[in-house]
Short mmCIF file of C-alpha atoms and ligand atoms in Angstrom, two decimals:
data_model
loop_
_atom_site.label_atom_id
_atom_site.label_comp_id
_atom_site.label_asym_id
_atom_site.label_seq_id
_atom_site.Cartn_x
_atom_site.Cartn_y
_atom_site.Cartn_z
CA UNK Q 1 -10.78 1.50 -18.83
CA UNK Q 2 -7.31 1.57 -18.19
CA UNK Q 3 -4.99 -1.78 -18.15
CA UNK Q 4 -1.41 -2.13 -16.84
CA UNK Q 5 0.11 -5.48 -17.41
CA UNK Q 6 2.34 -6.76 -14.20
CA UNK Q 7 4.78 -8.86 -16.12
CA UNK Q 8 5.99 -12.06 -13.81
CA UNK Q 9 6.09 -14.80 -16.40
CA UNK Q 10 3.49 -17.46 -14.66
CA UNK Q 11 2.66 -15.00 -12.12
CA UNK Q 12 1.69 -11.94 -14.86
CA UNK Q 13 -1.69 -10.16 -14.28
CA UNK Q 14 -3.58 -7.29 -14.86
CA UNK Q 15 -4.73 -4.28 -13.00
CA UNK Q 16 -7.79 -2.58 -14.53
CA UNK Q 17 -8.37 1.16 -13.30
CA UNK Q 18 -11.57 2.73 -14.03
CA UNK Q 19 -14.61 4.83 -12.52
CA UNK Q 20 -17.69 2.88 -12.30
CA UNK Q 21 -15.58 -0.67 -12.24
CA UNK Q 22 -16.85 -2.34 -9.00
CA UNK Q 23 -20.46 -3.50 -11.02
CA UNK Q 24 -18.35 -4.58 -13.84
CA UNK Q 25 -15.71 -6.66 -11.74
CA UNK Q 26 -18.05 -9.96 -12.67
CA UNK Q 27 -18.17 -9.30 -16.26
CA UNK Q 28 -14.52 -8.30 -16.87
CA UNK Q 29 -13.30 -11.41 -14.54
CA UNK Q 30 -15.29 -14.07 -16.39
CA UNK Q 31 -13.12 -13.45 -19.47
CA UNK Q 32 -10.15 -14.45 -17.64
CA UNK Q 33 -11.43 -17.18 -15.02
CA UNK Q 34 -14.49 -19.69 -15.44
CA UNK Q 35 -17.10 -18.98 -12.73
CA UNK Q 36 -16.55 -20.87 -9.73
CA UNK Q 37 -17.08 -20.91 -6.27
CA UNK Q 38 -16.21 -17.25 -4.67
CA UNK Q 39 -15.51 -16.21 -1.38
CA UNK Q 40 -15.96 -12.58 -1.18
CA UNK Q 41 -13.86 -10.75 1.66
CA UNK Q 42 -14.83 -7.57 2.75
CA UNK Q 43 -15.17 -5.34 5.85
CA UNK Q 44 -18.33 -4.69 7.92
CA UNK Q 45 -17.57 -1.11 6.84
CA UNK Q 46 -17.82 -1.67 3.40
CA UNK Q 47 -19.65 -4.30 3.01
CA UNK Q 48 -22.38 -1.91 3.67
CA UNK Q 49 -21.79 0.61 0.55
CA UNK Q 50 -20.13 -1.75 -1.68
CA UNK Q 51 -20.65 -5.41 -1.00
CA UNK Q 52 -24.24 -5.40 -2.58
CA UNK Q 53 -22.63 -4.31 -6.00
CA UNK Q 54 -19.85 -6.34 -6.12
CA UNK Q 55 -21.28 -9.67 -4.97
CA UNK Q 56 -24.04 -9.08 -8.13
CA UNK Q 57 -22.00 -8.11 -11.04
CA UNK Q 58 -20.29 -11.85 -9.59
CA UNK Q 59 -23.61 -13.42 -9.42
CA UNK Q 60 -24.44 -11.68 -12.50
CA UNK Q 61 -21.99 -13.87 -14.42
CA UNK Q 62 -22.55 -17.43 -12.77
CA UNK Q 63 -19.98 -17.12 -10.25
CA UNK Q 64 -21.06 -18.74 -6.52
CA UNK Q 65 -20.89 -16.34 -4.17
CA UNK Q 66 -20.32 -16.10 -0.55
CA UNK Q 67 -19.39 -12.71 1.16
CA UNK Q 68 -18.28 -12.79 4.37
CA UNK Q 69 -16.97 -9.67 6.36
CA UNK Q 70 -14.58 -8.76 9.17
CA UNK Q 71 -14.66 -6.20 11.83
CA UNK Q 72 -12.59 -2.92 9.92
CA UNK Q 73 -9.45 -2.02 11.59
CA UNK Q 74 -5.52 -3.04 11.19
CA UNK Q 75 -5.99 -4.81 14.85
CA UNK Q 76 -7.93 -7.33 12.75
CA UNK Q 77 -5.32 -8.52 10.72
CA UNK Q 78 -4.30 -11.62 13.36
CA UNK Q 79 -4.00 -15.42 13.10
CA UNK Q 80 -7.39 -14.79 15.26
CA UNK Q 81 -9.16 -13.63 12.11
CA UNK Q 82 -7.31 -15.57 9.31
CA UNK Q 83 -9.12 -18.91 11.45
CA UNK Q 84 -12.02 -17.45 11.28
CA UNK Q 85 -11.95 -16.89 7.30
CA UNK Q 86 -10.35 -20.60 6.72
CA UNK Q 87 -13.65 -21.72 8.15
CA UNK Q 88 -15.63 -19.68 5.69
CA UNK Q 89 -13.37 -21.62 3.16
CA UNK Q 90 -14.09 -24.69 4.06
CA UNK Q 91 -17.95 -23.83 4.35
CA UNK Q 92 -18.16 -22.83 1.21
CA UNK Q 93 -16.50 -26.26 0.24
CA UNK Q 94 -13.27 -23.73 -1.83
CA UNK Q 95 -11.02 -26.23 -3.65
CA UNK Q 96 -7.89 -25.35 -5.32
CA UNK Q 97 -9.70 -23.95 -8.69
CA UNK Q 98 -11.85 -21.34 -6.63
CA UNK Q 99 -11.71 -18.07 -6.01
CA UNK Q 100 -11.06 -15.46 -3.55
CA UNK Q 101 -12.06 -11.79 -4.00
CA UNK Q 102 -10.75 -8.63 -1.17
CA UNK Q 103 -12.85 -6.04 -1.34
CA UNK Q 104 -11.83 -3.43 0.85
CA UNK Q 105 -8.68 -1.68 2.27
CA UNK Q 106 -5.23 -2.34 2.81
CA UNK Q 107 -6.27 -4.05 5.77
CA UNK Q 108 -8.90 -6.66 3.93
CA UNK Q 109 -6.27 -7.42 0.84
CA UNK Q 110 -3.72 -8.57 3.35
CA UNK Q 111 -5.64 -10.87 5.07
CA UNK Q 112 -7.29 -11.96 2.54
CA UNK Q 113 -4.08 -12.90 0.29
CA UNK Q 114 -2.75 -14.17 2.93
CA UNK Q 115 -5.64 -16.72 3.32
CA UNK Q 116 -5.65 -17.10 -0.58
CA UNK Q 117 -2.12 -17.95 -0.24
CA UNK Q 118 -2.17 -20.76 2.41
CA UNK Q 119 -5.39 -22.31 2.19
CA UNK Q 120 -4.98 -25.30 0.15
CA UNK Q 121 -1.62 -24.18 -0.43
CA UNK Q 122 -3.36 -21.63 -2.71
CA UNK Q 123 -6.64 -20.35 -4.05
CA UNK Q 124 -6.79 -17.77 -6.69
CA UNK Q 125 -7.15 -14.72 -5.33
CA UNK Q 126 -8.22 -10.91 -6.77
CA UNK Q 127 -8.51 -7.78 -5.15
CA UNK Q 128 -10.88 -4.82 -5.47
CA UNK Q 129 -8.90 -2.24 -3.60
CA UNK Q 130 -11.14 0.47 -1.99
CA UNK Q 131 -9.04 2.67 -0.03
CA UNK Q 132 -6.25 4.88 -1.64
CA UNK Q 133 -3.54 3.33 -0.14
CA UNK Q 134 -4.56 -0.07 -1.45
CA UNK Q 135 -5.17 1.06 -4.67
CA UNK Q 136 -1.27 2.99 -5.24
CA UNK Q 137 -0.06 0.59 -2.79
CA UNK Q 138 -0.71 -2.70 -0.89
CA UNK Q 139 -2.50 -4.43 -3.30
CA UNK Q 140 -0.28 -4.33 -6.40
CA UNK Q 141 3.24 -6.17 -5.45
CA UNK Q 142 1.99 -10.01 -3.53
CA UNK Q 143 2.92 -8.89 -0.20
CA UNK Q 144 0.06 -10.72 1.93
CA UNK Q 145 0.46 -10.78 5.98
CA UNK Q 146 -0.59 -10.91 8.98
CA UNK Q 147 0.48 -8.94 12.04
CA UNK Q 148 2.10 -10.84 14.95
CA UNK Q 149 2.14 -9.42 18.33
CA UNK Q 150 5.71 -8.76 18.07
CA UNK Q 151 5.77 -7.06 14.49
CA UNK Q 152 3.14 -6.14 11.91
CA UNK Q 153 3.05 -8.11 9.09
CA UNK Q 154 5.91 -10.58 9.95
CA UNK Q 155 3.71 -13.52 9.13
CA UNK Q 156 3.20 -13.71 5.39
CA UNK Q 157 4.48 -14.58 2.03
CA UNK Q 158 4.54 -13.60 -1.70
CA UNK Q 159 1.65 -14.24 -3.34
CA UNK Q 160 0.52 -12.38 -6.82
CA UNK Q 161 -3.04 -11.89 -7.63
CA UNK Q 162 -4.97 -12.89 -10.75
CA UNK Q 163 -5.73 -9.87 -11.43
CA UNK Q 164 -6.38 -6.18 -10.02
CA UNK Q 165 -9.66 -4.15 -9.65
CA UNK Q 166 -9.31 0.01 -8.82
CA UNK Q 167 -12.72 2.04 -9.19
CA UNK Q 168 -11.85 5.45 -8.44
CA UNK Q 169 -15.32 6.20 -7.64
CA UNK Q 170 -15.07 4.14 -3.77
CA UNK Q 171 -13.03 7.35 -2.95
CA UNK Q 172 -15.95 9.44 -2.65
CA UNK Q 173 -17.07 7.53 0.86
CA UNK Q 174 -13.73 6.89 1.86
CA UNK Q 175 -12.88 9.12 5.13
CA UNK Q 176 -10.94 12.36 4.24
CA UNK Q 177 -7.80 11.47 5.93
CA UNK Q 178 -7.53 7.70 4.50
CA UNK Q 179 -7.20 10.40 1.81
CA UNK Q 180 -4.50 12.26 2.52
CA UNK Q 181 -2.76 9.03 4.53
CA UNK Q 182 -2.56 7.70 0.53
CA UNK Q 183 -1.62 10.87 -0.99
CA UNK Q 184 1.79 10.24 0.64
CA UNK Q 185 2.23 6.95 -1.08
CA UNK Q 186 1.55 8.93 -3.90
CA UNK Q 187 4.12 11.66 -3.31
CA UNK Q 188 6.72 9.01 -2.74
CA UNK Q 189 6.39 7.57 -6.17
CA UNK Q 190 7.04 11.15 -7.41
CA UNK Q 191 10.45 11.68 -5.44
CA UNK Q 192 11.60 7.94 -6.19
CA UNK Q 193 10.49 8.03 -9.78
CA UNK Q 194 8.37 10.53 -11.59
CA UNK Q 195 9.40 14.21 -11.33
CA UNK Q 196 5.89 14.92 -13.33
CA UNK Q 197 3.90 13.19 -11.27
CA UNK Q 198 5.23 15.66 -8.24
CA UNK Q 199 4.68 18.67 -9.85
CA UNK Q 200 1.12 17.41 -11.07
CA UNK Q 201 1.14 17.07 -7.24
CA UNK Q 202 1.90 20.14 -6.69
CA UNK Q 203 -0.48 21.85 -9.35
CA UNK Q 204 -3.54 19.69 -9.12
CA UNK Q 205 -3.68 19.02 -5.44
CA UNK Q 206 -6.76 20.93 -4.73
CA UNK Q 207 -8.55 18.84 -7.44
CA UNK Q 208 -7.62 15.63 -6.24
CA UNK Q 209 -8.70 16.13 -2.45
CA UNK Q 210 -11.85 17.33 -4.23
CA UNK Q 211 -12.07 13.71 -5.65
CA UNK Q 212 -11.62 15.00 -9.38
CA UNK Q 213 -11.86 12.12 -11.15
CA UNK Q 214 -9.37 13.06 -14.04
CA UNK Q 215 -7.21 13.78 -11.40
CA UNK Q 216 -7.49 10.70 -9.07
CA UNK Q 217 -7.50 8.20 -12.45
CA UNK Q 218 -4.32 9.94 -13.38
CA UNK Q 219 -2.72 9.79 -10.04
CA UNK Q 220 -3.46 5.83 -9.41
CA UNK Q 221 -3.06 5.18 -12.84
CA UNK Q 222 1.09 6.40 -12.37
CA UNK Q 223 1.22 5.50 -8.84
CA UNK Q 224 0.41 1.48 -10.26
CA UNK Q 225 2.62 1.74 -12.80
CA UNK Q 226 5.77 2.70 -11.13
CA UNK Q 227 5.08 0.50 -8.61
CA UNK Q 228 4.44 -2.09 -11.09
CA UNK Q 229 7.56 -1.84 -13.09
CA UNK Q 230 9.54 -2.05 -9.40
CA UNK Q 231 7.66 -5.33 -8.82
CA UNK Q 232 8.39 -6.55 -12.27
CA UNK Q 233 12.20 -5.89 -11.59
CA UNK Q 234 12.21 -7.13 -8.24
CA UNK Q 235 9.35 -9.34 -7.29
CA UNK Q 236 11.01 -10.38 -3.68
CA UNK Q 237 12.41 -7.39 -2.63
CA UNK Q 238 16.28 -7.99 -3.44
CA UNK Q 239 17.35 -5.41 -4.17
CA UNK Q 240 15.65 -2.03 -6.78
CA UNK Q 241 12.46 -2.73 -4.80
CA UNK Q 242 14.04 -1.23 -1.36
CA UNK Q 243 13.38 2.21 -3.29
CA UNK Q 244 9.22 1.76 -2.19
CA UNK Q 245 10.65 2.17 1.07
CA UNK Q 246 11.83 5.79 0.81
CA UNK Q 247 10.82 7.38 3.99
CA UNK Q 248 9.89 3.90 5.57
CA UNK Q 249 13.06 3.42 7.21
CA UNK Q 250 12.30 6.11 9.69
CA UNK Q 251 8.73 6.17 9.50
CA UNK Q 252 8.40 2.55 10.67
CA UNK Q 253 10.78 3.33 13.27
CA UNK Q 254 8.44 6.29 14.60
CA UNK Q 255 5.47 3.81 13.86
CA UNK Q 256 7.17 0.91 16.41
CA UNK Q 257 8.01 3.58 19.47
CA UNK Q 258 4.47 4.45 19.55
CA UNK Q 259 3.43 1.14 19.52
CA UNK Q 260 1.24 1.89 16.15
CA UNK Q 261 -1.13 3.97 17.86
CA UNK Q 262 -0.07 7.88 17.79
CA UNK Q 263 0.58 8.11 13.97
CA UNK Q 264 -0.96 6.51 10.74
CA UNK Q 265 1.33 4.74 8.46
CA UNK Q 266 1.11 7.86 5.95
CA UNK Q 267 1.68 10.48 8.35
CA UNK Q 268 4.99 8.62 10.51
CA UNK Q 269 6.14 7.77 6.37
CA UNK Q 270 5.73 11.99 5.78
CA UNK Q 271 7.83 12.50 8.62
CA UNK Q 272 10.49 9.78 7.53
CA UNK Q 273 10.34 11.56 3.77
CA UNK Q 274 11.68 14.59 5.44
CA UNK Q 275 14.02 13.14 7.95
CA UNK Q 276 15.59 11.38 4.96
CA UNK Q 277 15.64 14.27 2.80
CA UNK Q 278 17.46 15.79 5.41
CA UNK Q 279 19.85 13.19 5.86
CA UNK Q 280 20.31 13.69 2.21
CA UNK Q 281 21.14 17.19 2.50
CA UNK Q 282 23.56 16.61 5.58
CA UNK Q 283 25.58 13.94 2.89
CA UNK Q 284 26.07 16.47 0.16
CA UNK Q 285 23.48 14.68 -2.08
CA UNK Q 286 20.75 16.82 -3.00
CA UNK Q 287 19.76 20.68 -1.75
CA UNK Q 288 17.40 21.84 0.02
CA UNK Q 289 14.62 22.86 -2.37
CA UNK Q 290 14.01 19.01 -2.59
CA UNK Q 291 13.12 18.72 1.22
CA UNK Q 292 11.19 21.95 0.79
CA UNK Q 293 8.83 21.17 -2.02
CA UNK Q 294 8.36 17.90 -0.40
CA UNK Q 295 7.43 19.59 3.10
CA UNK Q 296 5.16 22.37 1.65
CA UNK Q 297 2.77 19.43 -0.39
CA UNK Q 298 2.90 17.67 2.86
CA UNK Q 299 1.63 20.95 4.71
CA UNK Q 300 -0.67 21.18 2.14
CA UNK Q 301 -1.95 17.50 2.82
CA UNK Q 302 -3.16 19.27 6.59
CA UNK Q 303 -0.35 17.33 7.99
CA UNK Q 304 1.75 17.78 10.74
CA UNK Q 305 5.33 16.98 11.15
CA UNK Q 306 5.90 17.44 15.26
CA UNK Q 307 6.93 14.04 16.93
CA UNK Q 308 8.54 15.34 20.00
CA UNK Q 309 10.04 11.26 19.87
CA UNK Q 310 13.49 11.61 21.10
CA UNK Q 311 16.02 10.90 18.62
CA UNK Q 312 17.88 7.99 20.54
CA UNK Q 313 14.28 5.84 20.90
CA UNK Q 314 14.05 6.38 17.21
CA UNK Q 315 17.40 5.03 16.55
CA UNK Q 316 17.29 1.77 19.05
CA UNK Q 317 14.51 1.09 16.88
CA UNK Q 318 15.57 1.69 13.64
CA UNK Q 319 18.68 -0.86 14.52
CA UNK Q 320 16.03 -3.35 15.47
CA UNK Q 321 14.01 -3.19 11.99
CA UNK Q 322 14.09 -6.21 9.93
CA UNK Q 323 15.65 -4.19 6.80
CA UNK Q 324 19.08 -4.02 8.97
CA UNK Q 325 21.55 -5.26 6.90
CA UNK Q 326 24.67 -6.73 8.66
CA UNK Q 327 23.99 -3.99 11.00
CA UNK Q 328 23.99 -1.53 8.82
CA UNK Q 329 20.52 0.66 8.12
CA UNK Q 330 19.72 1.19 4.71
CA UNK Q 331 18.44 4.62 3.33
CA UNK Q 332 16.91 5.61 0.60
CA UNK Q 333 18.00 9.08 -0.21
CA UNK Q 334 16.69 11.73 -2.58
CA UNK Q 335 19.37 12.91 -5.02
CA UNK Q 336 16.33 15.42 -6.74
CA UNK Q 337 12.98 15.06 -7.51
CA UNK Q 338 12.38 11.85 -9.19
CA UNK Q 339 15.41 9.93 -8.38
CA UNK Q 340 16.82 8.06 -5.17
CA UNK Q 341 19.99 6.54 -4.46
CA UNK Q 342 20.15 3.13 -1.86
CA UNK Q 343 22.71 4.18 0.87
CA UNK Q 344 24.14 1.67 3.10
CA UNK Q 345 26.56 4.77 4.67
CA UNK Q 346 24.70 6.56 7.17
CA UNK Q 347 26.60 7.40 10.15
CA UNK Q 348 24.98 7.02 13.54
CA UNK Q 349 26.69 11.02 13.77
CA UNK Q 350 24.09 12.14 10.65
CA UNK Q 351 21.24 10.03 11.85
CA UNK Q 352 21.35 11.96 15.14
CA UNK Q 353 21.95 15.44 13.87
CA UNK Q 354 19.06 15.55 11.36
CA UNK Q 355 16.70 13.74 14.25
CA UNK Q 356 18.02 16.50 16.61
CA UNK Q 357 16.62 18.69 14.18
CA UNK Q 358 13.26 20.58 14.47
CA UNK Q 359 11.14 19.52 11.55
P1 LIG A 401 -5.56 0.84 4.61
O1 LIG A 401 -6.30 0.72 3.34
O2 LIG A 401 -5.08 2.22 4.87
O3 LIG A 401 -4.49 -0.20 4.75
P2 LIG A 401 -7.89 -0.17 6.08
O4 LIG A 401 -8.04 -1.37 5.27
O5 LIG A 401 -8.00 -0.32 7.57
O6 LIG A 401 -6.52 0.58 5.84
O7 LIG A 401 -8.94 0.92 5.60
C1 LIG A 401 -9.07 2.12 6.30
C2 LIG A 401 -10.50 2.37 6.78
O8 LIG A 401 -11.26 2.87 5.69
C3 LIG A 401 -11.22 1.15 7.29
O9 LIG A 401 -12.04 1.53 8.38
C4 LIG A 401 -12.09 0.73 6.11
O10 LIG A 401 -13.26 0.07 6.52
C5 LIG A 401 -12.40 2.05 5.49
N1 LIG A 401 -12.61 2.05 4.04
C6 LIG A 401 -11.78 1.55 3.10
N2 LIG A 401 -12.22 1.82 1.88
C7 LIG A 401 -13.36 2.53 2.04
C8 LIG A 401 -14.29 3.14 1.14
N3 LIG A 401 -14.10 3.12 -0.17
N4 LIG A 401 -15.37 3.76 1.66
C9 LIG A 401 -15.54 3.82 3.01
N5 LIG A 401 -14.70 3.31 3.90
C10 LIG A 401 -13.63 2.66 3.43
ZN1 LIG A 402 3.79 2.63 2.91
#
């Protein structure tokens, strides 16, 4: 098993990374918390391959289980549902000293921290990530939302969890393009950070969409810890952590104009990786191998890069994005593989050149 410390004085925790981990998540957790009441959040989706084992290896070691699941899907991340899981809190009589356990996606985690963050002021709270993007992603770092009809996930807060649990092994039943949606995550920790981890990319792609596991362990493995040493630098997004968001400027923008229901998160962020590559290019910062090595993994992902959006819809938006700073976008640009520069200086002129642009 593989540990990576998140240092955040009082708020440090682990995140253990492992195949075969979900049956040991009871007997690995009682060494850090005394058994205590649990409420176990899951999906319906999930619940169904996964919530048998992980409610057990709980059981197994004295903890007081209740699972409860929610219908799967990012339209369930509301207020709505959030009532609905306070209830199953105060059921299962929680107090302060409980616990709270997300099992499941991106989707699950958020809710559930979110819930683990407010109830009581605060219930400890761990997540079991099952989904690829969770795992690199959403549930290392203490974001926890809710959507809001006006903007996803503009009701939330900070909240770290007690710890961390990634089983490689709940990729094999994961749909193929949750897959590839995460592998983008994964190629954006390369360009911000790790020019190995690209080219590992690039050479060992065919074994990871085959679900190696050598290859997925090493790829979540690096994925948590850049992602962890970000969070350790920055734990409320002042300032180093804006890199995460390379190609999330644009690809939330592309997101928002088609009202979240053309593109998944991974494949509008793709698009935004090359759009700000390009930008990049236009501002003498980097050449144009780095856009093309990042496009031809993406191909290689099966996705596509048409949007046919027209360039001034994605601009109103992008001006209307919370990351707008004195009315200025922030960008983060690739200077080569592995390294990114923050840029408060795009011009309105570049923006609309490179979004002219086929892809
Ligand atoms: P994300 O993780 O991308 O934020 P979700 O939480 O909505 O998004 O998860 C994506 C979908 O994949 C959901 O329908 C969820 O039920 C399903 N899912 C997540 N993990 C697994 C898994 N390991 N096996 C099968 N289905 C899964
Ligand atoms: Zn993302």
């Amino acid at each position: 098993m593989k540990t990576i410390r998140i240092n955040l004085s009082a708020n440090s925790y682990n995140i253990y990374i492992d195949r075969g981990l979900l049956e040991k998540v009871g007997d690995t957790l009682v060494k850090e918390k005394t058994p205590c009441k649990t409420l176990l959040i899951t999906d319906k989706n999930i619940e169904k391959v996964y919530g048998n084992i992980v409610s057990e290896s709980l059981q197994r070691n004295k903890f007081d289980v209740r699972l409860v699941s929610i219908k799967p899907g990012e339209e369930q991340k509301t207020l709505e549902t959030a009532l609905t899981l306070y209830d199953a809190c105060f059921d299962h009589k929680l107090d302060r000293n409980s616990l709270i356990v997300a099992l499941g996606g991106g989707v699950v985690g958020d809710i559930s921290g979110f819930v683990a963050a407010t109830f009581m002021r605060g219930v400890p709270f761990v997540q079991v990530p099952t989904s690829l993007l969770a795992q690199v992603d959403s549930s290392i770092g203490g974001k926890v939302a809710v959507n809001h009809t006006r903007g996803k996930n503009m009701i939330g807060s900070f909240y770290q969890p007690k710890a961390v649990f990634i089983d490689a092994d709940t990729l094999s039943t994961l749909p193929a393009i949750e897959l590839v949606v995460g592998l983008v995550e994964v190629i954006k920790y390369g360009v911000i950070k790790d020019a190995e981890l690209f080219e590992y990319l690039e050479k060992h792609l065919y074994d990871v969409l085959q679900l190696d596991r050598e290859a997925l362990l090493k790829i979540i493995a690096t994925s948590c810890q850049i992602k962890a040493k970000v969070v350790e630098e920055d734990e409320k997004e002042k300032h180093l952590r804006a890199i995460l968001n390379y190609g999330h400027t644009i690809g939330h923008a592309i997101e928002a104009v088609t009202n979240y229901k053309k593109y998944r998160h991974g494949e509008a962020v793709a698009i935004g990786m090359i759009y700000a590559a390009g930008i990049a290019i236009e501002m003498g910062l980097t050449n144009n191998a780095v856009l093309e090595r990042q496009r031809s993994l993406i191909k290689r992902l099966g996705l596509s890069l048409k949007t046919g959006l027209k360039p001034e819809n994605i601009v109103k938006t992008l001006y209307a994005d919370k990351k707008v700073i004195a009315g200025r976008l922030r960008f983060i640009l690739p200077v080569k593989i592995g390294e990114v520069v923050i840029s408060d200086h795009v011009t309105e002129e570049i923006l609309y050149r490179v979004l002219s642009k086929p892809l």
